């Protein structure tokens, strides 16, 4: 306390880098604003922070935004319903399952510009075959589709299964013809391309172009 009294009587200096062993001055409102000192724990209390320093340090290095954290942790926000209309997929909805309604005409689903880590699942909200198609279009013609889909041909009896693969040269469009219930497509980007996998159940095979 002697050093504290001398510092107050002499002059106040910038401490530079504070440590947990340093003390701070407080005016105690519960004691007629008497000048008192406190430690690191008191500093958190004065700021209205109930977490401990150890708990706060868990966040050290976290670079995700609040919206990104909420999007990953909030179960209620993991579902996107695509109505009977053309649709532009949002980068902010990465990681969410998109359920596509029974459409009354061929519908274009435009992906956002490719960015590393963007990921989507598209599912059919129909039972019997839809009478129209889903047309996935890359946000940029250089964002090509890679990978492929298992095509379950329901027009053959019994149904046959075949691989439909992108040519990995110029395919920036994927047409899913007459999808039936159970059709499910996953797309993930590395920042340059869209990697596609999944299953299409239909009397007509999907087409990359």
CSV table of C-alpha atoms in Angstrom, one decimal:
chain,number,residue,atom,x,y,z
A,1,UNK,CA,0.0,0.0,0.0
A,2,UNK,CA,3.0,2.3,0.6
A,3,UNK,CA,3.8,2.2,-3.1
A,4,UNK,CA,0.2,2.8,-4.0
A,5,UNK,CA,0.1,5.9,-1.8
A,6,UNK,CA,3.3,7.2,-3.2
A,7,UNK,CA,2.1,6.7,-6.8
A,8,UNK,CA,-1.2,8.6,-6.0
A,9,UNK,CA,0.7,11.4,-4.3
A,10,UNK,CA,3.3,11.7,-7.0
A,11,UNK,CA,1.7,10.9,-10.4
A,12,UNK,CA,-0.3,8.3,-12.2
A,13,UNK,CA,1.6,6.5,-15.0
A,14,UNK,CA,0.5,4.2,-17.8
A,15,UNK,CA,1.0,0.6,-16.6
A,16,UNK,CA,1.6,-0.7,-20.1
A,17,UNK,CA,0.8,-4.4,-20.0
A,18,UNK,CA,-1.3,-5.3,-16.9
A,19,UNK,CA,-1.1,-8.8,-15.3
A,20,UNK,CA,-3.5,-10.7,-13.1
A,21,UNK,CA,-1.3,-9.9,-10.1
A,22,UNK,CA,-1.8,-6.1,-10.6
A,23,UNK,CA,-4.4,-4.2,-8.6
A,24,UNK,CA,-6.9,-1.5,-9.6
A,25,UNK,CA,-8.5,1.4,-7.8
A,26,UNK,CA,-12.2,1.4,-7.2
A,27,UNK,CA,-14.6,3.9,-5.6
A,28,UNK,CA,-16.9,1.7,-3.4
A,29,UNK,CA,-20.4,3.0,-4.0
A,30,UNK,CA,-21.6,0.9,-1.1
A,31,UNK,CA,-19.2,2.6,1.3
A,32,UNK,CA,-19.7,6.3,0.5
A,33,UNK,CA,-17.4,6.0,-2.5
A,34,UNK,CA,-14.4,5.2,-0.4
A,35,UNK,CA,-11.2,4.6,-2.5
A,36,UNK,CA,-10.3,0.9,-2.4
A,37,UNK,CA,-8.3,-1.5,-4.5
A,38,UNK,CA,-9.3,-4.8,-6.2
A,39,UNK,CA,-7.7,-7.7,-8.1
A,40,UNK,CA,-8.4,-9.1,-11.5
A,41,UNK,CA,-11.6,-11.0,-10.3
A,42,UNK,CA,-12.9,-7.7,-8.9
A,43,UNK,CA,-12.3,-6.1,-12.3
A,44,UNK,CA,-14.6,-8.6,-14.0
A,45,UNK,CA,-17.2,-8.2,-11.3
A,46,UNK,CA,-17.2,-4.4,-11.8
A,47,UNK,CA,-17.8,-4.8,-15.5
A,48,UNK,CA,-20.8,-7.1,-14.8
A,49,UNK,CA,-19.0,-10.2,-16.2
A,50,UNK,CA,-19.9,-13.3,-14.4
A,51,UNK,CA,-17.6,-15.6,-16.3
A,52,UNK,CA,-14.2,-16.4,-14.9
A,53,UNK,CA,-10.9,-15.4,-16.7
A,54,UNK,CA,-10.4,-19.1,-17.5
A,55,UNK,CA,-13.9,-19.3,-19.1
A,56,UNK,CA,-13.3,-16.2,-21.2
A,57,UNK,CA,-9.9,-17.5,-22.3
A,58,UNK,CA,-11.7,-20.4,-24.0
A,59,UNK,CA,-12.8,-17.9,-26.7
A,60,UNK,CA,-9.2,-17.0,-27.4
A,61,UNK,CA,-8.6,-17.6,-31.1
A,62,UNK,CA,-12.2,-17.8,-32.1
A,63,UNK,CA,-12.7,-16.1,-35.4
A,64,UNK,CA,-16.3,-17.0,-36.2
A,65,UNK,CA,-18.9,-14.2,-36.1
A,66,UNK,CA,-21.9,-14.3,-33.8
A,67,UNK,CA,-24.1,-15.1,-36.8
A,68,UNK,CA,-21.8,-18.0,-37.8
A,69,UNK,CA,-21.8,-19.4,-34.2
A,70,UNK,CA,-25.6,-19.1,-34.0
A,71,UNK,CA,-26.0,-20.7,-37.4
A,72,UNK,CA,-24.0,-23.7,-36.3
A,73,UNK,CA,-25.5,-24.1,-32.8
A,74,UNK,CA,-29.1,-23.2,-33.4
A,75,UNK,CA,-31.0,-26.3,-34.4
A,76,UNK,CA,-34.1,-24.4,-35.4
A,77,UNK,CA,-32.1,-22.5,-38.1
A,78,UNK,CA,-30.7,-25.5,-39.9
A,79,UNK,CA,-33.6,-25.9,-42.3
A,80,UNK,CA,-34.4,-23.9,-45.3
A,81,UNK,CA,-37.7,-24.4,-47.3
A,82,UNK,CA,-37.4,-23.6,-51.0
A,83,UNK,CA,-40.9,-22.6,-52.3
A,84,UNK,CA,-42.3,-23.2,-55.8
A,85,UNK,CA,-40.1,-20.5,-57.4
A,86,UNK,CA,-36.6,-19.9,-58.7
A,87,UNK,CA,-34.3,-19.5,-55.8
A,88,UNK,CA,-30.9,-18.0,-55.0
A,89,UNK,CA,-29.0,-20.0,-52.3
A,90,UNK,CA,-27.5,-17.8,-49.6
A,91,UNK,CA,-23.9,-18.1,-48.5
A,92,UNK,CA,-25.2,-17.4,-45.0
A,93,UNK,CA,-27.2,-20.6,-45.1
A,94,UNK,CA,-24.2,-22.8,-45.5
A,95,UNK,CA,-24.5,-26.0,-43.6
A,96,UNK,CA,-28.3,-26.1,-43.8
A,97,UNK,CA,-30.6,-28.6,-45.4
A,98,UNK,CA,-32.7,-27.1,-48.2
A,99,UNK,CA,-36.0,-28.9,-48.8
A,100,UNK,CA,-37.5,-28.3,-52.2
A,101,UNK,CA,-41.2,-28.2,-52.6
A,102,UNK,CA,-43.2,-29.9,-55.4
A,103,UNK,CA,-42.7,-27.3,-58.2
A,104,UNK,CA,-45.2,-26.3,-60.9
A,105,UNK,CA,-42.5,-25.6,-63.5
A,106,UNK,CA,-38.8,-26.2,-64.0
A,107,UNK,CA,-37.1,-24.1,-61.3
A,108,UNK,CA,-33.6,-22.6,-61.3
A,109,UNK,CA,-31.6,-22.8,-58.1
A,110,UNK,CA,-28.6,-20.5,-58.3
A,111,UNK,CA,-25.6,-21.2,-56.0
A,112,UNK,CA,-23.6,-18.4,-54.4
A,113,UNK,CA,-20.0,-17.8,-55.6
A,114,UNK,CA,-17.8,-20.7,-54.7
A,115,UNK,CA,-16.1,-20.1,-51.3
A,116,UNK,CA,-14.1,-22.6,-49.2
A,117,UNK,CA,-16.3,-24.4,-46.8
A,118,UNK,CA,-19.7,-23.6,-48.2
A,119,UNK,CA,-21.9,-26.7,-47.9
A,120,UNK,CA,-25.5,-27.5,-48.7
A,121,UNK,CA,-27.9,-30.4,-48.8
A,122,UNK,CA,-30.9,-30.4,-51.1
A,123,UNK,CA,-33.8,-32.8,-50.5
A,124,UNK,CA,-37.1,-33.4,-52.3
A,125,UNK,CA,-40.3,-32.7,-50.4
A,126,UNK,CA,-42.3,-35.0,-52.7
A,127,UNK,CA,-43.3,-38.6,-52.6
A,128,UNK,CA,-44.2,-39.5,-56.1
A,129,UNK,CA,-42.2,-38.0,-59.0
A,130,UNK,CA,-42.3,-34.3,-59.4
A,131,UNK,CA,-43.5,-33.3,-62.8
A,132,UNK,CA,-40.7,-30.8,-63.3
A,133,UNK,CA,-37.0,-30.3,-62.9
A,134,UNK,CA,-34.5,-28.7,-60.6
A,135,UNK,CA,-31.8,-26.8,-62.4
A,136,UNK,CA,-28.7,-26.0,-60.3
A,137,UNK,CA,-26.6,-23.2,-61.7
A,138,UNK,CA,-23.2,-22.2,-60.4
A,139,UNK,CA,-22.9,-18.5,-59.4
A,140,UNK,CA,-20.0,-18.1,-61.8
A,141,UNK,CA,-19.3,-20.1,-64.9
A,142,UNK,CA,-15.8,-20.9,-63.5
A,143,UNK,CA,-17.3,-22.6,-60.4
A,144,UNK,CA,-17.5,-26.0,-62.1
A,145,UNK,CA,-19.2,-29.1,-60.7
A,146,UNK,CA,-17.0,-32.0,-59.8
A,147,UNK,CA,-18.0,-35.5,-58.5
A,148,UNK,CA,-21.2,-37.3,-59.4
A,149,UNK,CA,-24.6,-38.7,-58.4
A,150,UNK,CA,-26.1,-42.2,-58.1
A,151,UNK,CA,-29.0,-42.2,-60.5
A,152,UNK,CA,-31.7,-44.7,-59.5
A,153,UNK,CA,-33.8,-45.3,-62.6
A,154,UNK,CA,-37.4,-46.0,-61.5
A,155,UNK,CA,-38.5,-46.5,-65.1
A,156,UNK,CA,-36.7,-49.8,-65.4
A,157,UNK,CA,-38.2,-52.8,-63.6
A,158,UNK,CA,-36.5,-53.6,-61.4
A,159,UNK,CA,-34.9,-50.2,-60.8
A,160,UNK,CA,-31.3,-49.8,-62.0
A,161,UNK,CA,-28.5,-47.8,-60.5
A,162,UNK,CA,-25.8,-45.9,-62.5
A,163,UNK,CA,-23.2,-43.3,-61.8
A,164,UNK,CA,-23.7,-39.9,-63.5
A,165,UNK,CA,-20.5,-37.9,-63.2
A,166,UNK,CA,-19.5,-34.4,-64.1
A,167,UNK,CA,-16.8,-34.2,-66.9
A,168,UNK,CA,-14.7,-31.8,-64.7
A,169,UNK,CA,-14.0,-29.5,-67.7
A,170,UNK,CA,-16.9,-27.2,-68.3
A,171,UNK,CA,-19.9,-28.3,-66.3
A,172,UNK,CA,-21.5,-25.3,-64.4
A,173,UNK,CA,-25.0,-26.6,-64.5
A,174,UNK,CA,-26.8,-29.7,-63.0
A,175,UNK,CA,-30.3,-30.6,-64.1
A,176,UNK,CA,-32.2,-33.0,-61.9
A,177,UNK,CA,-35.0,-34.3,-63.9
A,178,UNK,CA,-38.4,-35.3,-62.4
A,179,UNK,CA,-37.0,-36.0,-58.9
A,180,UNK,CA,-38.9,-38.4,-56.6
A,181,UNK,CA,-39.0,-38.6,-52.8
A,182,UNK,CA,-35.7,-39.8,-51.5
A,183,UNK,CA,-33.7,-37.6,-53.8
A,184,UNK,CA,-30.9,-36.0,-51.8
A,185,UNK,CA,-27.9,-34.0,-53.1
A,186,UNK,CA,-24.9,-32.7,-51.2
A,187,UNK,CA,-22.7,-29.9,-52.5
A,188,UNK,CA,-19.5,-28.6,-50.9
A,189,UNK,CA,-17.0,-26.0,-52.2
A,190,UNK,CA,-13.3,-25.7,-51.8
A,191,UNK,CA,-13.4,-22.1,-53.1
A,192,UNK,CA,-12.9,-23.1,-56.7
A,193,UNK,CA,-15.3,-25.9,-57.5
A,194,UNK,CA,-18.5,-27.5,-56.2
A,195,UNK,CA,-18.1,-31.2,-55.3
A,196,UNK,CA,-21.4,-33.1,-55.7
A,197,UNK,CA,-22.5,-36.4,-54.2
A,198,UNK,CA,-25.9,-38.0,-53.5
A,199,UNK,CA,-28.7,-39.9,-55.0
A,200,UNK,CA,-31.3,-39.0,-57.6
A,201,UNK,CA,-34.5,-41.2,-57.7
A,202,UNK,CA,-36.2,-40.6,-61.0
A,203,UNK,CA,-37.4,-42.1,-64.3
A,204,UNK,CA,-34.8,-39.8,-66.0
A,205,UNK,CA,-31.1,-39.5,-65.1
A,206,UNK,CA,-29.7,-36.2,-64.0
A,207,UNK,CA,-27.5,-34.3,-66.4
A,208,UNK,CA,-24.4,-32.2,-65.9
A,209,UNK,CA,-23.7,-29.6,-68.6
